[in-house]
PDB file of C-alpha atoms in Angstrom:
ATOM      1  CA  MET P   1       0.082   0.076   0.048  1.00  0.00           C
ATOM      2  CA  ILE P   2       1.355   3.569  -0.970  1.00  0.00           C
ATOM      3  CA  ILE P   3       0.397   6.310   1.254  1.00  0.00           C
ATOM      4  CA  LEU P   4       1.187   9.914   0.646  1.00  0.00           C
ATOM      5  CA  VAL P   5       1.387  12.602   3.330  1.00  0.00           C
ATOM      6  CA  GLY P   6       1.169  15.957   1.551  1.00  0.00           C
ATOM      7  CA  SER P   7      -0.222  19.457   1.219  1.00  0.00           C
ATOM      8  CA  HIS P   8      -0.554  22.268  -1.299  1.00  0.00           C
ATOM      9  CA  LYS P   9       0.984  24.423   1.240  1.00  0.00           C
ATOM     10  CA  GLY P  10       4.205  24.147   3.046  1.00  0.00           C
ATOM     11  CA  GLY P  11       4.320  24.643   6.901  1.00  0.00           C
ATOM     12  CA  VAL P  12       1.192  22.696   7.766  1.00  0.00           C
ATOM     13  CA  GLY P  13       3.050  20.307   9.800  1.00  0.00           C
ATOM     14  CA  LYS P  14       3.357  17.577   7.416  1.00  0.00           C
ATOM     15  CA  SER P  15       6.630  16.295   7.966  1.00  0.00           C
ATOM     16  CA  THR P  16       6.525  16.320  11.791  1.00  0.00           C
ATOM     17  CA  ILE P  17       3.118  14.179  11.708  1.00  0.00           C
ATOM     18  CA  TYR P  18       4.832  11.984   8.955  1.00  0.00           C
ATOM     19  CA  ILE P  19       7.475  10.802  11.188  1.00  0.00           C
ATOM     20  CA  HIS P  20       5.166   9.950  13.947  1.00  0.00           C
ATOM     21  CA  LEU P  21       2.851   8.026  11.735  1.00  0.00           C
ATOM     22  CA  LEU P  22       6.048   6.350  10.286  1.00  0.00           C
ATOM     23  CA  MET P  23       7.510   5.334  13.642  1.00  0.00           C
ATOM     24  CA  CYS P  24       4.049   4.267  15.043  1.00  0.00           C
ATOM     25  CA  LEU P  25       3.574   2.028  12.026  1.00  0.00           C
ATOM     26  CA  ILE P  26       7.142   0.636  12.398  1.00  0.00           C
ATOM     27  CA  LEU P  27       6.680  -0.059  16.145  1.00  0.00           C
ATOM     28  CA  LYS P  28       3.210  -1.080  16.421  1.00  0.00           C
ATOM     29  CA  SER P  29       2.001  -2.705  13.044  1.00  0.00           C
ATOM     30  CA  GLY P  30       4.285  -5.478  12.662  1.00  0.00           C
ATOM     31  CA  LYS P  31       4.342  -4.666   8.956  1.00  0.00           C
ATOM     32  CA  ARG P  32       7.315  -3.886   6.663  1.00  0.00           C
ATOM     33  CA  ILE P  33       7.489  -0.228   6.375  1.00  0.00           C
ATOM     34  CA  ALA P  34       9.391   2.034   4.082  1.00  0.00           C
ATOM     35  CA  ALA P  35       9.983   5.825   3.857  1.00  0.00           C
ATOM     36  CA  LEU P  36      10.270   7.263   0.440  1.00  0.00           C
ATOM     37  CA  GLU P  37      11.157  11.033   0.273  1.00  0.00           C
ATOM     38  CA  CYS P  38      10.329  12.995  -2.665  1.00  0.00           C
ATOM     39  CA  ASP P  39      10.758  16.390  -1.135  1.00  0.00           C
ATOM     40  CA  ASP P  40      14.145  17.929  -1.813  1.00  0.00           C
ATOM     41  CA  GLN P  41      13.996  19.842   1.471  1.00  0.00           C
ATOM     42  CA  HIS P  42      14.886  16.554   3.080  1.00  0.00           C
ATOM     43  CA  SER P  43      12.924  17.059   6.451  1.00  0.00           C
ATOM     44  CA  ILE P  44      12.893  13.332   6.778  1.00  0.00           C
ATOM     45  CA  LYS P  45      16.443  12.767   6.169  1.00  0.00           C
ATOM     46  CA  ASP P  46      17.528  15.616   8.348  1.00  0.00           C
ATOM     47  CA  TRP P  47      15.444  13.757  11.126  1.00  0.00           C
ATOM     48  CA  LEU P  48      16.817  10.441  10.400  1.00  0.00           C
ATOM     49  CA  ASP P  49      20.404  11.750  10.313  1.00  0.00           C
ATOM     50  CA  ASP P  50      19.986  13.071  13.792  1.00  0.00           C
ATOM     51  CA  ARG P  51      18.455   9.618  14.950  1.00  0.00           C
ATOM     52  CA  ARG P  52      21.201   7.708  13.335  1.00  0.00           C
ATOM     53  CA  GLY P  53      23.776  10.047  14.621  1.00  0.00           C
ATOM     54  CA  SER P  54      22.413   9.516  18.314  1.00  0.00           C
ATOM     55  CA  GLY P  55      22.409   5.619  17.712  1.00  0.00           C
ATOM     56  CA  ILE P  56      18.645   5.548  18.141  1.00  0.00           C
ATOM     57  CA  MET P  57      17.056   2.019  17.189  1.00  0.00           C
ATOM     58  CA  PRO P  58      15.104   0.773  15.150  1.00  0.00           C
ATOM     59  CA  ASP P  59      16.582   2.240  11.959  1.00  0.00           C
ATOM     60  CA  VAL P  60      14.145   3.307   9.304  1.00  0.00           C
ATOM     61  CA  ASP P  61      14.252   1.820   5.648  1.00  0.00           C
ATOM     62  CA  TYR P  62      14.756   5.120   3.969  1.00  0.00           C
ATOM     63  CA  TYR P  63      14.684   5.847   0.218  1.00  0.00           C
ATOM     64  CA  GLU P  64      14.816   9.152  -1.880  1.00  0.00           C
ATOM     65  CA  CYS P  65      13.448   9.686  -5.258  1.00  0.00           C
ATOM     66  CA  TYR P  66      12.656  12.853  -7.083  1.00  0.00           C
ATOM     67  CA  HIS P  67      12.088  11.998 -10.761  1.00  0.00           C
ATOM     68  CA  ASP P  68      10.758   8.625 -11.740  1.00  0.00           C
ATOM     69  CA  ILE P  69       8.690   8.508  -8.300  1.00  0.00           C
ATOM     70  CA  PRO P  70       5.854   6.280  -9.549  1.00  0.00           C
ATOM     71  CA  ALA P  71       8.399   3.588 -10.598  1.00  0.00           C
ATOM     72  CA  MET P  72      10.126   3.651  -7.415  1.00  0.00           C
ATOM     73  CA  ALA P  73       7.249   3.740  -5.247  1.00  0.00           C
ATOM     74  CA  ARG P  74       5.792   0.667  -7.094  1.00  0.00           C
ATOM     75  CA  LYS P  75       9.052  -1.250  -6.869  1.00  0.00           C
ATOM     76  CA  LEU P  76       9.076  -0.590  -3.012  1.00  0.00           C
ATOM     77  CA  ASP P  77       5.429  -1.395  -2.854  1.00  0.00           C
ATOM     78  CA  LYS P  78       6.281  -5.029  -4.009  1.00  0.00           C
ATOM     79  CA  LYS P  79       8.960  -5.430  -1.123  1.00  0.00           C
ATOM     80  CA  TYR P  80       7.099  -3.654   1.751  1.00  0.00           C
ATOM     81  CA  ASP P  81       3.694  -3.649   3.177  1.00  0.00           C
ATOM     82  CA  ILE P  82       3.493   0.039   3.464  1.00  0.00           C
ATOM     83  CA  VAL P  83       5.353   2.695   1.566  1.00  0.00           C
ATOM     84  CA  LEU P  84       4.968   6.070   3.039  1.00  0.00           C
ATOM     85  CA  LEU P  85       5.756   9.080   0.635  1.00  0.00           C
ATOM     86  CA  ASP P  86       6.638  12.600   1.865  1.00  0.00           C
ATOM     87  CA  ALA P  87       5.919  15.239  -1.018  1.00  0.00           C
ATOM     88  CA  PRO P  88       6.779  18.786  -1.126  1.00  0.00           C
ATOM     89  CA  GLY P  89       4.472  21.246   0.492  1.00  0.00           C
ATOM     90  CA  ARG P  90       3.547  22.756  -2.688  1.00  0.00           C
ATOM     91  CA  ARG P  91       1.695  22.050  -5.974  1.00  0.00           C
ATOM     92  CA  SER P  92       4.772  20.695  -7.919  1.00  0.00           C
ATOM     93  CA  PRO P  93       5.699  17.922 -10.441  1.00  0.00           C
ATOM     94  CA  GLU P  94       6.901  15.645  -7.396  1.00  0.00           C
ATOM     95  CA  PHE P  95       3.489  16.019  -5.649  1.00  0.00           C
ATOM     96  CA  SER P  96       1.645  15.345  -9.022  1.00  0.00           C
ATOM     97  CA  LYS P  97       3.747  11.997  -9.450  1.00  0.00           C
ATOM     98  CA  CYS P  98       3.242  10.963  -5.899  1.00  0.00           C
ATOM     99  CA  LEU P  99      -0.712  11.476  -6.165  1.00  0.00           C
ATOM    100  CA  SER P 100      -0.740   9.557  -9.386  1.00  0.00           C
ATOM    101  CA  VAL P 101       0.557   6.426  -7.512  1.00  0.00           C
ATOM    102  CA  ALA P 102      -0.783   6.680  -3.938  1.00  0.00           C
ATOM    103  CA  ASP P 103      -3.324   4.558  -2.713  1.00  0.00           C
ATOM    104  CA  LEU P 104      -4.179   7.059   0.129  1.00  0.00           C
ATOM    105  CA  PHE P 105      -3.472  10.560   0.403  1.00  0.00           C
ATOM    106  CA  ILE P 106      -3.474  12.039   3.959  1.00  0.00           C
ATOM    107  CA  SER P 107      -3.557  16.002   4.053  1.00  0.00           C
ATOM    108  CA  LEU P 108      -3.176  17.954   6.887  1.00  0.00           C
ATOM    109  CA  VAL P 109      -4.960  21.174   7.694  1.00  0.00           C
ATOM    110  CA  ASP P 110      -5.364  23.642  10.760  1.00  0.00           C
ATOM    111  CA  PRO P 111      -8.844  24.291  10.932  1.00  0.00           C
ATOM    112  CA  SER P 112      -8.412  27.644  12.584  1.00  0.00           C
ATOM    113  CA  SER P 113      -6.157  28.943   9.662  1.00  0.00           C
ATOM    114  CA  GLN P 114      -7.872  30.423   6.859  1.00  0.00           C
ATOM    115  CA  ILE P 115      -4.490  30.613   4.862  1.00  0.00           C
ATOM    116  CA  GLU P 116      -4.432  26.973   5.006  1.00  0.00           C
ATOM    117  CA  ILE P 117      -8.090  26.400   4.248  1.00  0.00           C
ATOM    118  CA  ASN P 118      -7.720  28.419   1.140  1.00  0.00           C
ATOM    119  CA  THR P 119      -5.238  25.934  -0.316  1.00  0.00           C
ATOM    120  CA  LEU P 120      -7.943  23.144   0.233  1.00  0.00           C
ATOM    121  CA  GLY P 121     -10.043  24.028  -2.844  1.00  0.00           C
ATOM    122  CA  LEU P 122      -7.640  23.449  -5.576  1.00  0.00           C
ATOM    123  CA  MET P 123      -6.229  20.622  -3.713  1.00  0.00           C
ATOM    124  CA  VAL P 124      -9.612  18.964  -3.600  1.00  0.00           C
ATOM    125  CA  ALA P 125     -10.062  19.602  -7.436  1.00  0.00           C
ATOM    126  CA  ASP P 126      -6.696  18.038  -8.017  1.00  0.00           C
ATOM    127  CA  VAL P 127      -7.457  14.846  -6.151  1.00  0.00           C
ATOM    128  CA  ARG P 128     -10.865  14.345  -7.993  1.00  0.00           C
ATOM    129  CA  GLN P 129      -8.912  15.048 -11.230  1.00  0.00           C
ATOM    130  CA  TYR P 130      -6.523  12.227 -10.452  1.00  0.00           C
ATOM    131  CA  GLN P 131      -9.274   9.902  -9.272  1.00  0.00           C
ATOM    132  CA  ALA P 132     -11.167  10.572 -12.489  1.00  0.00           C
ATOM    133  CA  SER P 133      -8.139  10.097 -14.937  1.00  0.00           C
ATOM    134  CA  VAL P 134      -4.697   8.525 -13.831  1.00  0.00           C
ATOM    135  CA  ASN P 135      -5.389   7.224 -10.315  1.00  0.00           C
ATOM    136  CA  LYS P 136      -8.859   5.804 -10.101  1.00  0.00           C
ATOM    137  CA  GLN P 137      -8.259   3.874  -6.760  1.00  0.00           C
ATOM    138  CA  LEU P 138      -6.972   6.991  -5.089  1.00  0.00           C
ATOM    139  CA  GLN P 139      -8.549   7.381  -1.664  1.00  0.00           C
ATOM    140  CA  ALA P 140      -8.076  10.848   0.361  1.00  0.00           C
ATOM    141  CA  VAL P 141      -8.704  12.096   3.600  1.00  0.00           C
ATOM    142  CA  LEU P 142      -8.137  15.489   5.462  1.00  0.00           C
ATOM    143  CA  VAL P 143      -6.720  15.328   8.945  1.00  0.00           C
ATOM    144  CA  MET P 144      -7.161  18.466  11.238  1.00  0.00           C
ATOM    145  CA  ASN P 145      -3.889  19.292  12.612  1.00  0.00           C
ATOM    146  CA  ARG P 146      -2.733  21.602  15.522  1.00  0.00           C
ATOM    147  CA  CYS P 147      -6.156  21.859  16.769  1.00  0.00           C
ATOM    148  CA  ASP P 148      -6.699  24.184  19.679  1.00  0.00           C
ATOM    149  CA  THR P 149      -6.710  22.128  23.210  1.00  0.00           C
ATOM    150  CA  HIS P 150      -8.929  24.640  24.781  1.00  0.00           C
ATOM    151  CA  PRO P 151     -12.169  23.093  25.589  1.00  0.00           C
ATOM    152  CA  ALA P 152     -14.464  25.920  24.226  1.00  0.00           C
ATOM    153  CA  ASP P 153     -12.590  26.219  20.903  1.00  0.00           C
ATOM    154  CA  GLN P 154     -15.134  25.143  18.328  1.00  0.00           C
ATOM    155  CA  ASP P 155     -12.838  25.728  15.073  1.00  0.00           C
ATOM    156  CA  ALA P 156     -12.278  22.106  14.432  1.00  0.00           C
ATOM    157  CA  SER P 157     -16.110  21.039  14.949  1.00  0.00           C
ATOM    158  CA  ASN P 158     -17.170  23.846  12.572  1.00  0.00           C
ATOM    159  CA  PHE P 159     -14.739  22.974  10.024  1.00  0.00           C
ATOM    160  CA  ARG P 160     -15.830  19.261  10.076  1.00  0.00           C
ATOM    161  CA  ARG P 161     -19.571  20.164   9.975  1.00  0.00           C
ATOM    162  CA  ASP P 162     -19.045  22.609   6.995  1.00  0.00           C
ATOM    163  CA  ILE P 163     -17.213  19.754   5.127  1.00  0.00           C
ATOM    164  CA  GLU P 164     -19.691  17.238   5.814  1.00  0.00           C
ATOM    165  CA  ALA P 165     -22.540  19.611   4.943  1.00  0.00           C
ATOM    166  CA  ASP P 166     -20.983  19.894   1.373  1.00  0.00           C
ATOM    167  CA  GLN P 167     -19.613  16.396   0.841  1.00  0.00           C
ATOM    168  CA  ASP P 168     -19.779  16.624  -3.049  1.00  0.00           C
ATOM    169  CA  ASN P 169     -17.028  19.415  -3.040  1.00  0.00           C
ATOM    170  CA  TRP P 170     -14.890  18.269  -0.307  1.00  0.00           C
ATOM    171  CA  LEU P 171     -12.828  15.255   0.886  1.00  0.00           C
ATOM    172  CA  PRO P 172     -13.842  13.345   4.080  1.00  0.00           C
ATOM    173  CA  VAL P 173     -12.430  14.533   7.347  1.00  0.00           C
ATOM    174  CA  ALA P 174     -10.868  12.061   9.680  1.00  0.00           C
ATOM    175  CA  ARG P 175     -12.846  11.962  13.125  1.00  0.00           C
ATOM    176  CA  GLN P 176      -9.511  11.745  14.935  1.00  0.00           C
ATOM    177  CA  ARG P 177      -7.829  15.136  15.342  1.00  0.00           C
ATOM    178  CA  ILE P 178      -4.116  15.966  15.973  1.00  0.00           C
ATOM    179  CA  TYR P 179      -3.913  18.754  18.770  1.00  0.00           C
ATOM    180  CA  GLN P 180      -1.361  21.371  19.140  1.00  0.00           C
ATOM    181  CA  ARG P 181       0.940  19.676  21.549  1.00  0.00           C
ATOM    182  CA  LYS P 182       4.795  20.328  22.175  1.00  0.00           C
ATOM    183  CA  PRO P 183       5.951  16.644  22.160  1.00  0.00           C
ATOM    184  CA  TYR P 184       5.158  16.331  18.626  1.00  0.00           C
ATOM    185  CA  LYS P 185       7.815  19.218  17.799  1.00  0.00           C
ATOM    186  CA  ARG P 186      10.414  18.185  20.828  1.00  0.00           C
ATOM    187  CA  ALA P 187      10.482  14.415  20.008  1.00  0.00           C
ATOM    188  CA  TYR P 188      11.187  15.342  16.153  1.00  0.00           C
ATOM    189  CA  ASN P 189      13.959  17.888  17.489  1.00  0.00           C
ATOM    190  CA  LEU P 190      15.519  14.753  19.070  1.00  0.00           C
ATOM    191  CA  GLY P 191      15.359  12.311  16.276  1.00  0.00           C
ATOM    192  CA  LEU P 192      12.582  10.628  18.038  1.00  0.00           C
ATOM    193  CA  SER P 193       8.826   9.934  17.497  1.00  0.00           C
ATOM    194  CA  VAL P 194       6.280  10.549  20.415  1.00  0.00           C
ATOM    195  CA  HIS P 195       6.233   6.703  20.771  1.00  0.00           C
ATOM    196  CA  GLU P 196       9.968   6.801  21.914  1.00  0.00           C
ATOM    197  CA  TYR P 197       9.717  10.165  23.711  1.00  0.00           C
ATOM    198  CA  ASN P 198       8.835  10.801  27.319  1.00  0.00           C
ATOM    199  CA  GLU P 199       7.440  13.996  28.589  1.00  0.00           C
ATOM    200  CA  ARG P 200       4.213  15.192  30.302  1.00  0.00           C
ATOM    201  CA  GLY P 201       1.307  15.179  27.778  1.00  0.00           C
ATOM    202  CA  VAL P 202       2.956  12.794  25.348  1.00  0.00           C
ATOM    203  CA  ASN P 203       0.524  10.141  26.009  1.00  0.00           C
ATOM    204  CA  MET P 204      -2.161  12.152  24.455  1.00  0.00           C
ATOM    205  CA  ALA P 205       0.137  12.741  21.242  1.00  0.00           C
ATOM    206  CA  ARG P 206       0.571   8.884  21.023  1.00  0.00           C
ATOM    207  CA  GLY P 207      -3.075   8.120  21.514  1.00  0.00           C
ATOM    208  CA  GLU P 208      -3.990  10.825  18.891  1.00  0.00           C
ATOM    209  CA  ILE P 209      -1.515   9.153  16.419  1.00  0.00           C
ATOM    210  CA  GLU P 210      -2.635   5.669  17.166  1.00  0.00           C
ATOM    211  CA  LEU P 211      -6.310   6.319  16.879  1.00  0.00           C
ATOM    212  CA  LEU P 212      -5.821   8.176  13.553  1.00  0.00           C
ATOM    213  CA  LEU P 213      -3.839   5.148  12.183  1.00  0.00           C
ATOM    214  CA  LYS P 214      -6.553   2.862  13.562  1.00  0.00           C
ATOM    215  CA  GLU P 215      -9.537   4.981  12.086  1.00  0.00           C
ATOM    216  CA  LEU P 216      -7.650   4.793   8.495  1.00  0.00           C
ATOM    217  CA  ASN P 217      -7.356   0.942   9.014  1.00  0.00           C
ATOM    218  CA  LEU P 218      -3.609   1.092   9.015  1.00  0.00           C
ATOM    219  CA  LEU P 219      -3.380  -0.385  12.611  1.00  0.00           C
ATOM    220  CA  ALA P 220      -5.346  -3.183  13.913  1.00  0.00           C
ATOM    221  CA  ALA P 221      -8.060  -1.952  16.334  1.00  0.00           C
TER     222      ALA P 221
ATOM    223  CA  MET X   1     -13.613  31.704  21.412  1.00  0.00           C
ATOM    224  CA  ASN X   2     -16.658  30.621  19.387  1.00  0.00           C
ATOM    225  CA  LYS X   3     -16.772  33.308  16.805  1.00  0.00           C
ATOM    226  CA  ARG X   4     -16.379  31.845  13.417  1.00  0.00           C
ATOM    227  CA  THR X   5     -13.715  33.408  11.655  1.00  0.00           C
ATOM    228  CA  THR X   6     -12.890  30.868   8.788  1.00  0.00           C
ATOM    229  CA  LYS X   7     -14.786  29.600   5.667  1.00  0.00           C
ATOM    230  CA  LEU X   8     -14.492  26.974   3.074  1.00  0.00           C
ATOM    231  CA  LYS X   9     -13.865  28.246  -0.553  1.00  0.00           C
ATOM    232  CA  VAL X  10     -14.693  25.708  -3.268  1.00  0.00           C
ATOM    233  CA  SER X  11     -12.305  26.075  -6.368  1.00  0.00           C
ATOM    234  CA  PRO X  12     -13.745  26.527  -9.708  1.00  0.00           C
ATOM    235  CA  ALA X  13     -11.259  23.955 -11.003  1.00  0.00           C
ATOM    236  CA  LEU X  14     -13.650  21.469  -9.633  1.00  0.00           C
ATOM    237  CA  GLY X  15     -16.068  22.007 -12.482  1.00  0.00           C
ATOM    238  CA  LYS X  16     -13.257  21.309 -15.047  1.00  0.00           C
ATOM    239  CA  ILE X  17     -12.416  17.702 -14.291  1.00  0.00           C
ATOM    240  CA  ASP X  18     -11.023  16.085 -17.623  1.00  0.00           C
ATOM    241  CA  GLU X  19     -11.159  12.383 -17.524  1.00  0.00           C
ATOM    242  CA  THR X  20      -8.850  12.162 -20.496  1.00  0.00           C
ATOM    243  CA  LYS X  21      -5.690  13.890 -19.131  1.00  0.00           C
ATOM    244  CA  THR X  22      -2.579  12.062 -18.819  1.00  0.00           C
ATOM    245  CA  LEU X  23       0.042  11.955 -16.168  1.00  0.00           C
ATOM    246  CA  ARG X  24       2.252  14.031 -18.513  1.00  0.00           C
ATOM    247  CA  ASP X  25      -0.402  16.663 -18.746  1.00  0.00           C
ATOM    248  CA  LEU X  26      -1.043  16.713 -14.996  1.00  0.00           C
ATOM    249  CA  VAL X  27       2.841  17.151 -14.350  1.00  0.00           C
ATOM    250  CA  SER X  28       3.383  19.884 -16.625  1.00  0.00           C
ATOM    251  CA  GLU X  29       0.450  22.009 -15.266  1.00  0.00           C
ATOM    252  CA  THR X  30       2.374  22.030 -12.060  1.00  0.00           C
ATOM    253  CA  SER X  31       5.964  22.943 -13.670  1.00  0.00           C
ATOM    254  CA  HIS X  32       6.551  26.554 -13.275  1.00  0.00           C
ATOM    255  CA  ARG X  33       8.503  27.191 -16.238  1.00  0.00           C
ATOM    256  CA  PRO X  34       9.245  31.090 -16.989  1.00  0.00           C
ATOM    257  CA  ALA X  35       6.845  32.186 -19.721  1.00  0.00           C
ATOM    258  CA  SER X  36       9.706  33.988 -21.438  1.00  0.00           C
ATOM    259  CA  GLY X  37      11.289  30.612 -21.969  1.00  0.00           C
ATOM    260  CA  SER X  38       8.848  29.857 -24.694  1.00  0.00           C
ATOM    261  CA  VAL X  39       9.311  32.946 -26.840  1.00  0.00           C
ATOM    262  CA  ILE X  40      12.994  33.065 -27.492  1.00  0.00           C
ATOM    263  CA  THR X  41      14.479  31.821 -30.762  1.00  0.00           C
ATOM    264  CA  ARG X  42      18.200  30.874 -30.909  1.00  0.00           C
ATOM    265  CA  VAL X  43      19.955  32.233 -34.122  1.00  0.00           C
ATOM    266  CA  ASN X  44      23.388  31.637 -35.336  1.00  0.00           C
ATOM    267  CA  PHE X  45      25.624  34.259 -37.236  1.00  0.00           C
ATOM    268  CA  PRO X  46      29.074  34.797 -38.071  1.00  0.00           C
ATOM    269  CA  LEU X  47      31.032  37.451 -35.936  1.00  0.00           C
ATOM    270  CA  LEU X  48      34.826  38.409 -36.121  1.00  0.00           C
ATOM    271  CA  ASP X  49      37.168  38.027 -33.402  1.00  0.00           C
ATOM    272  CA  GLU X  50      37.137  41.818 -32.794  1.00  0.00           C
ATOM    273  CA  ASP X  51      33.273  41.810 -32.562  1.00  0.00           C
ATOM    274  CA  ILE X  52      33.118  39.162 -29.994  1.00  0.00           C
ATOM    275  CA  ALA X  53      36.030  41.256 -27.987  1.00  0.00           C
ATOM    276  CA  LYS X  54      33.728  44.191 -28.210  1.00  0.00           C
ATOM    277  CA  PHE X  55      30.674  42.265 -27.000  1.00  0.00           C
ATOM    278  CA  ASP X  56      32.986  40.778 -24.323  1.00  0.00           C
ATOM    279  CA  GLN X  57      34.294  44.304 -23.212  1.00  0.00           C
ATOM    280  CA  TYR X  58      30.865  45.905 -22.965  1.00  0.00           C
ATOM    281  CA  SER X  59      29.518  42.881 -21.238  1.00  0.00           C
ATOM    282  CA  GLU X  60      32.250  42.847 -18.648  1.00  0.00           C
ATOM    283  CA  GLU X  61      32.087  46.676 -18.107  1.00  0.00           C
ATOM    284  CA  TYR X  62      28.530  46.745 -17.613  1.00  0.00           C
ATOM    285  CA  PHE X  63      28.155  43.234 -15.865  1.00  0.00           C
ATOM    286  CA  ALA X  64      25.472  42.399 -18.673  1.00  0.00           C
ATOM    287  CA  LEU X  65      25.089  39.318 -20.996  1.00  0.00           C
ATOM    288  CA  ARG X  66      26.230  39.406 -24.546  1.00  0.00           C
ATOM    289  CA  ILE X  67      22.666  39.555 -25.548  1.00  0.00           C
ATOM    290  CA  SER X  68      21.917  42.560 -23.579  1.00  0.00           C
ATOM    291  CA  VAL X  69      24.867  44.372 -25.438  1.00  0.00           C
ATOM    292  CA  LEU X  70      23.171  43.208 -28.773  1.00  0.00           C
ATOM    293  CA  ARG X  71      19.825  44.636 -27.627  1.00  0.00           C
ATOM    294  CA  ALA X  72      21.228  47.612 -26.511  1.00  0.00           C
ATOM    295  CA  GLY X  73      22.630  48.311 -30.014  1.00  0.00           C
ATOM    296  CA  LEU X  74      19.261  47.618 -31.524  1.00  0.00           C
ATOM    297  CA  MET X  75      17.798  50.160 -28.975  1.00  0.00           C
ATOM    298  CA  ALA X  76      20.459  52.574 -30.024  1.00  0.00           C
ATOM    299  CA  LEU X  77      19.322  52.048 -33.823  1.00  0.00           C
ATOM    300  CA  GLU X  78      15.708  52.625 -32.709  1.00  0.00           C
ATOM    301  CA  ARG X  79      16.413  55.978 -31.177  1.00  0.00           C
ATOM    302  CA  MET X  80      18.412  57.352 -34.235  1.00  0.00           C
ATOM    303  CA  SER X  81      16.508  59.169 -37.137  1.00  0.00           C
ATOM    304  CA  GLU X  82      15.823  57.069 -40.229  1.00  0.00           C
ATOM    305  CA  ASP X  83      18.782  58.781 -42.126  1.00  0.00           C
ATOM    306  CA  GLN X  84      21.478  58.184 -39.583  1.00  0.00           C
ATOM    307  CA  ARG X  85      20.197  54.648 -39.220  1.00  0.00           C
ATOM    308  CA  ALA X  86      20.308  53.919 -42.805  1.00  0.00           C
ATOM    309  CA  GLU X  87      23.735  55.521 -42.975  1.00  0.00           C
ATOM    310  CA  LEU X  88      25.174  53.493 -40.288  1.00  0.00           C
ATOM    311  CA  ILE X  89      23.576  50.129 -41.490  1.00  0.00           C
ATOM    312  CA  ARG X  90      25.024  50.853 -45.134  1.00  0.00           C
ATOM    313  CA  GLU X  91      28.531  51.409 -43.375  1.00  0.00           C
ATOM    314  CA  ALA X  92      28.193  48.295 -41.558  1.00  0.00           C
ATOM    315  CA  GLU X  93      27.124  46.361 -44.549  1.00  0.00           C
ATOM    316  CA  LEU X  94      30.044  47.638 -46.772  1.00  0.00           C
ATOM    317  CA  ARG X  95      32.493  46.500 -44.009  1.00  0.00           C
ATOM    318  CA  ARG X  96      30.845  43.370 -43.773  1.00  0.00           C
ATOM    319  CA  PRO X  97      33.464  40.314 -43.387  1.00  0.00           C
ATOM    320  CA  LYS X  98      33.303  37.899 -46.307  1.00  0.00           C
ATOM    321  CA  PRO X  99      32.931  34.446 -44.728  1.00  0.00           C
ATOM    322  CA  GLY X 100      34.914  31.643 -46.537  1.00  0.00           C
ATOM    323  CA  ARG X 101      38.622  30.372 -46.984  1.00  0.00           C
ATOM    324  CA  LYS X 102      41.253  32.654 -47.034  1.00  0.00           C
ATOM    325  CA  PRO X 103      42.713  33.219 -50.627  1.00  0.00           C
ATOM    326  CA  ILE X 104      45.849  31.289 -51.392  1.00  0.00           C
ATOM    327  CA  LYS X 105      48.792  33.249 -52.281  1.00  0.00           C
ATOM    328  CA  LYS X 106      50.199  32.035 -55.488  1.00  0.00           C
TER     329      LYS X 106
END
């Protein structure tokens, strides 16, 4: 299975959440997992270099490809159970190639950020275009990221309600949210994932990642 | 805290889905090549070594490309009166180098 974590916009937390999803799958699923970086900013490689430099185990089966991405992804798909693609955070040829070969596309959005929401319209149109032409099996899901932890905040609920009221024009939204929590960033900074990092509040982050993967049927319930 | 500040905006592209598009079409739509790249035409013409030296001299003095020196020459012609321009071009035409093999001294 080929899974793309991507967005039409940079800075949505794509690479940060990518490494937590990747490590959760490696540690918890029992499946063979490969990371394929297609973003020449090398955010995953930088994190992995820190990890390898600190001698943190387990290692990650990491690959890079920036040109013939579909061929590379399909080749890895034969060897691994899940290939996790990291695409550039912009509408680019690399992103297009990833979208053409992915079985599942996970896109992150901060439901309180209009600047991020503004990029969703064209991204949804692109997903529909790929589903209609070159990748008929493509499934896509929006994941609300950096949600406010304040109990009175309604932005995430409102965002989801608006999308569900107009499903023909939007992509489904995952029920599980990712909240704004420091352990996500702090673990990344140390070459770790939230499943390998200990700090107050990290259990909440671990739970969010696991529940999201269970909701997407990538982790056994 | 509960005041709505965001709204969804549906893209007009959603109404233009084309089932016949290929991956090549889709990838090329996302390549951001400069528009000017598609309008230039490469030409090849003979120059003397001293012409090339002049090009390089102006190019180095003003930190410009050779093609900018050539364009500056065309702009200078544009700014002249028709008579001056005709006279100068005629002069250049008469001094035009004749390409080909050098005559053999017998």
